[in-house]
C-alpha positions as a Markdown table, in Angstrom:
| # | Residue | x | y | z |
|---|---|---|---|---|
| 1 | Unk | 11.6 | 3.3 | -29.3 |
| 2 | Unk | 13.9 | 5.5 | -30.9 |
| 3 | Unk | 17.1 | 3.6 | -29.3 |
| 4 | Unk | 16.1 | 0.4 | -31.0 |
| 5 | Unk | 16.1 | 2.1 | -34.0 |
| 6 | Unk | 19.4 | 3.7 | -34.5 |
| 7 | Unk | 21.4 | 0.0 | -34.5 |
| 8 | Unk | 24.2 | -0.4 | -31.3 |
| 9 | Unk | 25.4 | 3.0 | -30.8 |
| 10 | Unk | 28.1 | 2.5 | -31.8 |
| 11 | Unk | 30.7 | 3.1 | -34.5 |
| 12 | Unk | 32.6 | 6.4 | -32.5 |
| 13 | Unk | 30.2 | 5.9 | -29.9 |
| 14 | Unk | 29.9 | 2.9 | -26.6 |
| 15 | Unk | 27.7 | 3.3 | -24.0 |
| 16 | Unk | 29.0 | 2.2 | -20.7 |
| 17 | Unk | 28.5 | -0.7 | -19.3 |
| 18 | Unk | 26.8 | -0.5 | -15.5 |
| 19 | Unk | 28.7 | -0.7 | -13.1 |
| 20 | Unk | 25.9 | -3.6 | -11.1 |
| 21 | Unk | 22.7 | -4.6 | -11.7 |
| 22 | Unk | 19.7 | -2.2 | -9.9 |
| 23 | Unk | 19.0 | -5.3 | -8.2 |
| 24 | Unk | 22.3 | -4.9 | -6.2 |
| 25 | Unk | 22.7 | -3.7 | -2.5 |
| 26 | Unk | 24.9 | -1.0 | -4.1 |
| 27 | Unk | 22.9 | 2.5 | -5.2 |
| 28 | Unk | 23.5 | 1.6 | -8.5 |
| 29 | Unk | 21.5 | 3.8 | -9.7 |
| 30 | Unk | 23.3 | 6.9 | -8.8 |
| 31 | Unk | 25.6 | 5.8 | -11.7 |
| 32 | Unk | 25.2 | 6.1 | -15.4 |
| 33 | Unk | 22.6 | 3.7 | -16.6 |
| 34 | Unk | 22.6 | 2.6 | -20.7 |
| 35 | Unk | 21.4 | 0.3 | -23.0 |
| 36 | Unk | 23.7 | -2.2 | -22.1 |
| 37 | Unk | 23.5 | -5.4 | -19.1 |
| 38 | Unk | 24.9 | -5.0 | -16.0 |
| 39 | Unk | 28.9 | -6.2 | -15.1 |
| 40 | Unk | 28.9 | -9.0 | -13.4 |
| 41 | Unk | 24.7 | -10.3 | -13.7 |
| 42 | Unk | 23.1 | -13.2 | -13.7 |
| 43 | Unk | 19.0 | -13.5 | -16.2 |
| 44 | Unk | 17.5 | -12.8 | -12.0 |
| 45 | Unk | 17.0 | -9.1 | -13.9 |
| 46 | Unk | 14.4 | -11.2 | -15.9 |
| 47 | Unk | 12.2 | -12.7 | -13.5 |
| 48 | Unk | 9.4 | -11.1 | -14.1 |
| 49 | Unk | 7.1 | -12.7 | -11.6 |
| 50 | Unk | 9.0 | -10.5 | -9.1 |
| 51 | Unk | 7.9 | -7.3 | -8.1 |
| 52 | Unk | 10.0 | -3.7 | -8.0 |
| 53 | Unk | 10.3 | -2.1 | -4.6 |
| 54 | Unk | 9.0 | 1.8 | -4.1 |
| 55 | Unk | 13.1 | 2.3 | -5.0 |
| 56 | Unk | 14.3 | 0.6 | -7.2 |
| 57 | Unk | 10.7 | 1.0 | -9.7 |
| 58 | Unk | 11.6 | 5.4 | -9.9 |
| 59 | Unk | 14.9 | 4.3 | -10.7 |
| 60 | Unk | 14.5 | 2.2 | -13.6 |
| 61 | Unk | 14.1 | 4.8 | -16.3 |
| 62 | Unk | 15.6 | 1.6 | -18.7 |
| 63 | Unk | 13.4 | -1.0 | -17.7 |
| 64 | Unk | 15.9 | -3.3 | -16.6 |
| 65 | Unk | 14.3 | -5.4 | -14.6 |
| 66 | Unk | 11.6 | -7.7 | -15.7 |
| 67 | Unk | 9.8 | -7.6 | -12.5 |
| 68 | Unk | 6.4 | -5.4 | -11.9 |
| 69 | Unk | 6.0 | -1.8 | -10.0 |
| 70 | Unk | 2.5 | -2.2 | -8.9 |
| 71 | Unk | 2.8 | 2.5 | -9.1 |
| 72 | Unk | 3.8 | 2.2 | -13.0 |
| 73 | Unk | 1.8 | 4.8 | -15.5 |
| 74 | Unk | 3.1 | 2.8 | -18.6 |
| 75 | Unk | -0.7 | 1.9 | -19.6 |
| 76 | Unk | -2.4 | 5.5 | -18.8 |
| 77 | Unk | 0.7 | 7.6 | -20.0 |
| 78 | Unk | 1.9 | 5.4 | -23.0 |
| 79 | Unk | -0.9 | 3.5 | -23.8 |
| 80 | Unk | 1.4 | 0.5 | -24.1 |
| 81 | Unk | 1.4 | -2.2 | -21.7 |
| 82 | Unk | 5.1 | -1.9 | -19.8 |
| 83 | Unk | 6.1 | -5.8 | -19.4 |
| 84 | Unk | 5.7 | -5.5 | -23.6 |
| 85 | Unk | 9.0 | -2.2 | -23.2 |
| 86 | Unk | 10.7 | -3.8 | -20.8 |
| 87 | Unk | 11.3 | -6.9 | -23.3 |
| 88 | Unk | 11.9 | -4.8 | -25.7 |
| 89 | Unk | 14.4 | -3.4 | -23.5 |
| 90 | Unk | 16.1 | -6.4 | -22.8 |
| 91 | Unk | 16.3 | -7.1 | -26.6 |
| 92 | Unk | 18.1 | -3.8 | -26.9 |
| 93 | Unk | 20.7 | -4.9 | -24.1 |
| 94 | Unk | 21.5 | -8.4 | -25.6 |
| 95 | Unk | 21.7 | -7.1 | -28.9 |
| 96 | Unk | 24.2 | -4.2 | -28.1 |
| 97 | Unk | 26.2 | -6.7 | -25.8 |
| 98 | Unk | 26.3 | -9.2 | -28.9 |
| 99 | Unk | 28.0 | -6.8 | -31.9 |
| 100 | Unk | 30.2 | -5.4 | -28.9 |
| 101 | Unk | 31.7 | -9.0 | -28.4 |
| 102 | Unk | 32.3 | -9.0 | -31.3 |
| 103 | Unk | 34.3 | -6.4 | -32.1 |
| 104 | Unk | 36.5 | -6.4 | -28.8 |
| 105 | Unk | 39.8 | -8.0 | -28.4 |
| 106 | Unk | 39.6 | -8.1 | -24.7 |
| 107 | Unk | 37.0 | -10.9 | -23.7 |
| 108 | Unk | 36.8 | -11.7 | -19.9 |
| 109 | Unk | 34.9 | -15.4 | -20.7 |
| 110 | Unk | 32.2 | -15.3 | -18.4 |
| 111 | Unk | 30.2 | -12.4 | -20.5 |
| 112 | Unk | 29.6 | -15.0 | -23.4 |
| 113 | Unk | 28.2 | -17.6 | -21.1 |
| 114 | Unk | 26.2 | -15.3 | -19.3 |
| 115 | Unk | 24.6 | -13.7 | -23.2 |
| 116 | Unk | 24.0 | -17.0 | -24.0 |
| 117 | Unk | 21.3 | -18.2 | -21.5 |
| 118 | Unk | 19.8 | -14.6 | -21.5 |
| 119 | Unk | 19.3 | -15.6 | -25.8 |
| 120 | Unk | 17.5 | -19.1 | -24.7 |
| 121 | Unk | 15.5 | -17.0 | -21.3 |
| 122 | Unk | 14.7 | -14.1 | -23.2 |
| 123 | Unk | 13.5 | -15.9 | -26.5 |
| 124 | Unk | 10.6 | -17.8 | -24.5 |
| 125 | Unk | 9.7 | -14.7 | -22.8 |
| 126 | Unk | 9.3 | -12.5 | -25.7 |
| 127 | Unk | 7.5 | -15.7 | -27.4 |
| 128 | Unk | 5.4 | -16.3 | -24.9 |
| 129 | Unk | 4.4 | -12.9 | -23.4 |
| 130 | Unk | 1.2 | -12.5 | -20.9 |
| 131 | Unk | -1.7 | -11.3 | -23.6 |
| 132 | Unk | -3.8 | -10.8 | -20.9 |
| 133 | Unk | -1.7 | -7.6 | -20.3 |
| 134 | Unk | -2.9 | -6.4 | -23.8 |
| 135 | Unk | -6.2 | -5.5 | -21.8 |
| 136 | Unk | -6.5 | -2.0 | -19.8 |
| 137 | Unk | -5.9 | -2.1 | -15.8 |
| 138 | Unk | -8.4 | 1.1 | -15.4 |
| 139 | Unk | -12.0 | 0.2 | -14.8 |
| 140 | Unk | -12.9 | 3.4 | -16.2 |
| 141 | Unk | -12.0 | 2.7 | -19.8 |
| 142 | Unk | -14.6 | 2.7 | -22.6 |
| 143 | Unk | -15.0 | 0.1 | -25.0 |
| 144 | Unk | -13.5 | 1.7 | -28.1 |
| 145 | Unk | -10.2 | 2.3 | -26.4 |
| 146 | Unk | -9.7 | -0.6 | -25.1 |
| 147 | Unk | -9.8 | -2.9 | -28.4 |
| 148 | Unk | -7.5 | 0.2 | -29.9 |
| 149 | Unk | -5.7 | -0.7 | -26.4 |
| 150 | Unk | -5.1 | -4.4 | -27.1 |
| 151 | Unk | -4.6 | -4.0 | -31.2 |
| 152 | Unk | -2.2 | -1.7 | -30.1 |
| 153 | Unk | -0.2 | -4.4 | -27.8 |
| 154 | Unk | -1.2 | -7.2 | -30.2 |
| 155 | Unk | 0.8 | -5.1 | -32.8 |
| 156 | Unk | 3.4 | -4.5 | -30.6 |
| 157 | Unk | 3.8 | -7.7 | -29.6 |
| 158 | Unk | 4.3 | -8.9 | -33.1 |
| 159 | Unk | 6.6 | -6.0 | -33.5 |
| 160 | Unk | 8.3 | -7.1 | -30.5 |
| 161 | Unk | 9.2 | -11.2 | -32.0 |
| 162 | Unk | 9.9 | -9.6 | -35.7 |
| 163 | Unk | 12.5 | -7.3 | -33.5 |
| 164 | Unk | 14.1 | -10.4 | -31.2 |
| 165 | Unk | 14.6 | -12.2 | -34.5 |
| 166 | Unk | 16.2 | -10.0 | -36.7 |
| 167 | Unk | 18.5 | -8.6 | -34.2 |
| 168 | Unk | 19.5 | -11.0 | -32.1 |
| 169 | Unk | 19.8 | -14.4 | -33.9 |
| 170 | Unk | 19.5 | -12.1 | -37.8 |
| 171 | Unk | 16.9 | -14.7 | -38.7 |
| 172 | Unk | 15.9 | -15.2 | -42.8 |
| 173 | Unk | 13.1 | -12.4 | -43.3 |
| 174 | Unk | 11.7 | -15.7 | -45.7 |
| 175 | Unk | 10.9 | -17.2 | -41.8 |
| 176 | Unk | 8.9 | -13.6 | -40.8 |
| 177 | Unk | 6.3 | -13.2 | -43.3 |
| 178 | Unk | 4.0 | -14.5 | -41.4 |
| 179 | Unk | 4.5 | -12.9 | -38.6 |
| 180 | Unk | 4.3 | -9.1 | -40.7 |
| 181 | Unk | 0.9 | -10.3 | -41.7 |
| 182 | Unk | 0.1 | -10.0 | -38.4 |
| 183 | Unk | 1.6 | -7.5 | -37.4 |
| 184 | Unk | -0.1 | -5.4 | -39.9 |
| 185 | Unk | -3.8 | -6.8 | -39.1 |
| 186 | Unk | -2.9 | -6.0 | -35.7 |
| 187 | Unk | -2.7 | -2.2 | -36.5 |
| 188 | Unk | -5.8 | -2.5 | -38.9 |
| 189 | Unk | -8.2 | -3.5 | -36.7 |
| 190 | Unk | -6.4 | -0.8 | -34.2 |
| 191 | Unk | -7.3 | 2.0 | -36.9 |
| 192 | Unk | -11.1 | 0.3 | -37.3 |
| 193 | Unk | -11.6 | 0.7 | -33.4 |
| 194 | Unk | -10.9 | 4.6 | -34.4 |
| 195 | Unk | -9.3 | 5.6 | -31.0 |
| 196 | Unk | -8.1 | 8.0 | -31.8 |
| 197 | Unk | -10.9 | 10.4 | -33.4 |
| 198 | Unk | -10.1 | 8.4 | -36.5 |
| 199 | Unk | -6.0 | 9.2 | -36.4 |
| 200 | Unk | -3.7 | 6.4 | -35.8 |
| 201 | Unk | -2.4 | 6.0 | -32.8 |
| 202 | Unk | 1.6 | 7.3 | -32.2 |
| 203 | Unk | 2.1 | 4.0 | -30.5 |
| 204 | Unk | 1.8 | 1.8 | -34.1 |
| 205 | Unk | 4.8 | 3.6 | -36.3 |
| 206 | Unk | 7.0 | 1.5 | -34.2 |
| 207 | Unk | 5.7 | -2.2 | -35.1 |
| 208 | Unk | 4.9 | -0.9 | -38.1 |
| 209 | Unk | 8.1 | 0.4 | -39.3 |
| 210 | Unk | 9.5 | -2.9 | -38.1 |
| 211 | Unk | 6.9 | -4.9 | -39.7 |
| 212 | Unk | 7.6 | -3.3 | -42.9 |
| 213 | Unk | 11.5 | -3.6 | -43.9 |
| 214 | Unk | 10.6 | -7.6 | -42.9 |
| 215 | Unk | 8.3 | -7.6 | -45.5 |
| 216 | Unk | 9.5 | -9.7 | -48.5 |
| 217 | Unk | 5.9 | -10.6 | -50.4 |
| 218 | Unk | 4.8 | -7.8 | -53.0 |
| 219 | Unk | 1.2 | -7.6 | -51.2 |
| 220 | Unk | 2.7 | -6.9 | -47.4 |
| 221 | Unk | 4.7 | -5.0 | -48.7 |
| 222 | Unk | 2.1 | -2.7 | -50.6 |
| 223 | Unk | -0.1 | -3.2 | -47.3 |
| 224 | Unk | 2.9 | -1.6 | -45.1 |
| 225 | Unk | 3.6 | 1.2 | -47.3 |
| 226 | Unk | 0.1 | 2.3 | -47.7 |
| 227 | Unk | -0.7 | 2.1 | -44.1 |
| 228 | Unk | 2.3 | 4.5 | -43.4 |
| 229 | Unk | 1.7 | 6.8 | -45.7 |
| 230 | Unk | -2.1 | 6.9 | -44.8 |
| 231 | Unk | -1.3 | 7.5 | -41.4 |
| 232 | Unk | 1.5 | 10.2 | -42.0 |
| 233 | Unk | -1.6 | 11.9 | -44.3 |
| 234 | Unk | -3.4 | 11.5 | -41.1 |
| 235 | Unk | -1.5 | 12.4 | -38.2 |
| 236 | Unk | 0.8 | 14.7 | -37.2 |
| 237 | Unk | 3.8 | 12.7 | -36.3 |
| 238 | Unk | 6.5 | 13.3 | -39.6 |
| 239 | Unk | 8.0 | 9.9 | -38.8 |
| 240 | Unk | 5.6 | 8.2 | -40.2 |
| 241 | Unk | 7.0 | 9.1 | -43.6 |
| 242 | Unk | 10.5 | 8.6 | -42.7 |
| 243 | Unk | 9.6 | 5.2 | -41.6 |
| 244 | Unk | 7.8 | 4.4 | -45.0 |
| 245 | Unk | 11.2 | 6.2 | -47.1 |
| 246 | Unk | 13.9 | 3.7 | -44.5 |
| 247 | Unk | 11.3 | 0.3 | -45.5 |
| 248 | Unk | 11.7 | 1.2 | -48.6 |
| 249 | Unk | 15.3 | 1.5 | -48.7 |
| 250 | Unk | 15.6 | -1.9 | -46.8 |
| 251 | Unk | 13.6 | -3.4 | -50.0 |
| 252 | Unk | 16.0 | -1.9 | -52.2 |
| 253 | Unk | 19.2 | -3.6 | -50.8 |
| 254 | Unk | 17.9 | -6.8 | -50.3 |
| 255 | Unk | 16.8 | -6.7 | -54.7 |
| 256 | Unk | 20.3 | -5.7 | -55.2 |
| 257 | Unk | 21.4 | -8.5 | -52.6 |
| 258 | Unk | 19.3 | -11.4 | -52.7 |
| 259 | Unk | 20.2 | -10.9 | -48.8 |
| 260 | Unk | 17.2 | -11.4 | -46.5 |
| 261 | Unk | 19.5 | -11.1 | -43.3 |
| 262 | Unk | 19.7 | -7.2 | -44.9 |
| 263 | Unk | 17.6 | -5.2 | -42.1 |
| 264 | Unk | 17.3 | -1.4 | -41.5 |
| 265 | Unk | 21.1 | -1.3 | -39.8 |
| 266 | Unk | 22.6 | -1.8 | -43.1 |
| 267 | Unk | 19.9 | 0.9 | -44.9 |
| 268 | Unk | 20.7 | 3.7 | -42.6 |
| 269 | Unk | 24.5 | 2.3 | -41.5 |
| 270 | Unk | 25.2 | 5.5 | -42.5 |
| 271 | Unk | 23.5 | 7.8 | -40.0 |
| 272 | Unk | 23.8 | 5.7 | -37.3 |
| 273 | Unk | 21.3 | 7.7 | -35.3 |
| 274 | Unk | 17.4 | 7.0 | -33.7 |
| 275 | Unk | 14.7 | 7.3 | -37.4 |
| 276 | Unk | 11.9 | 7.0 | -35.1 |
| 277 | Unk | 10.7 | 9.7 | -31.8 |
| 278 | Unk | 6.8 | 9.2 | -30.2 |
């Protein structure tokens, strides 16, 4: 989540591309991994129906593979489906590769073709994410926690849709206002469920930040700002107020320029550092 809010890494520091996919037969996980697409990879790492081996699952620290891993502790530890974080990871990689491709004077001609295929497949996966994953699998989860988990996951999914279209296609925010509204609706439902004993779920910070930045209608901006500031008052996480501050910078930039493709990347360009830490 922090990686997703710093833009692409990459004014002076460019992370090394992994030499091979985790699906390869060589022990590629022994080398440094990064939020980039591995050399000579295909779209097989986006296949969500395959099952990760025990070794691959343990070493997939950046969620490079979309396959399922039956030993995952993501839902228990982070209160979010691993499949959503996998899609976010893949979106960050694709956005980074696109940005670096535009800067590189020496281009492997296989790369643009691969990225085009990944863009189409990843878009379909983001939009068609299986919402049954929004239900916790543990049998002893109480009804209140189950309801909160579900709404947190649904808010995160809508935030992921916003993130994908802004970072990959740089789409005009005017088209995204219904999705912004859905994020805020699900976030409010989660807050109403009271999963965190009256405190907002920390997981809501990320989707609500993304939604706040993309809000154009005054009513949606007011709702997003109120949610973030109220959460800041109720939570011990200072990032809620930082998220609210950056969102207001985005709104100000858009008013000044009338450019509705400006987003948090441009608003934080002077800093180029993660603005959210959970």
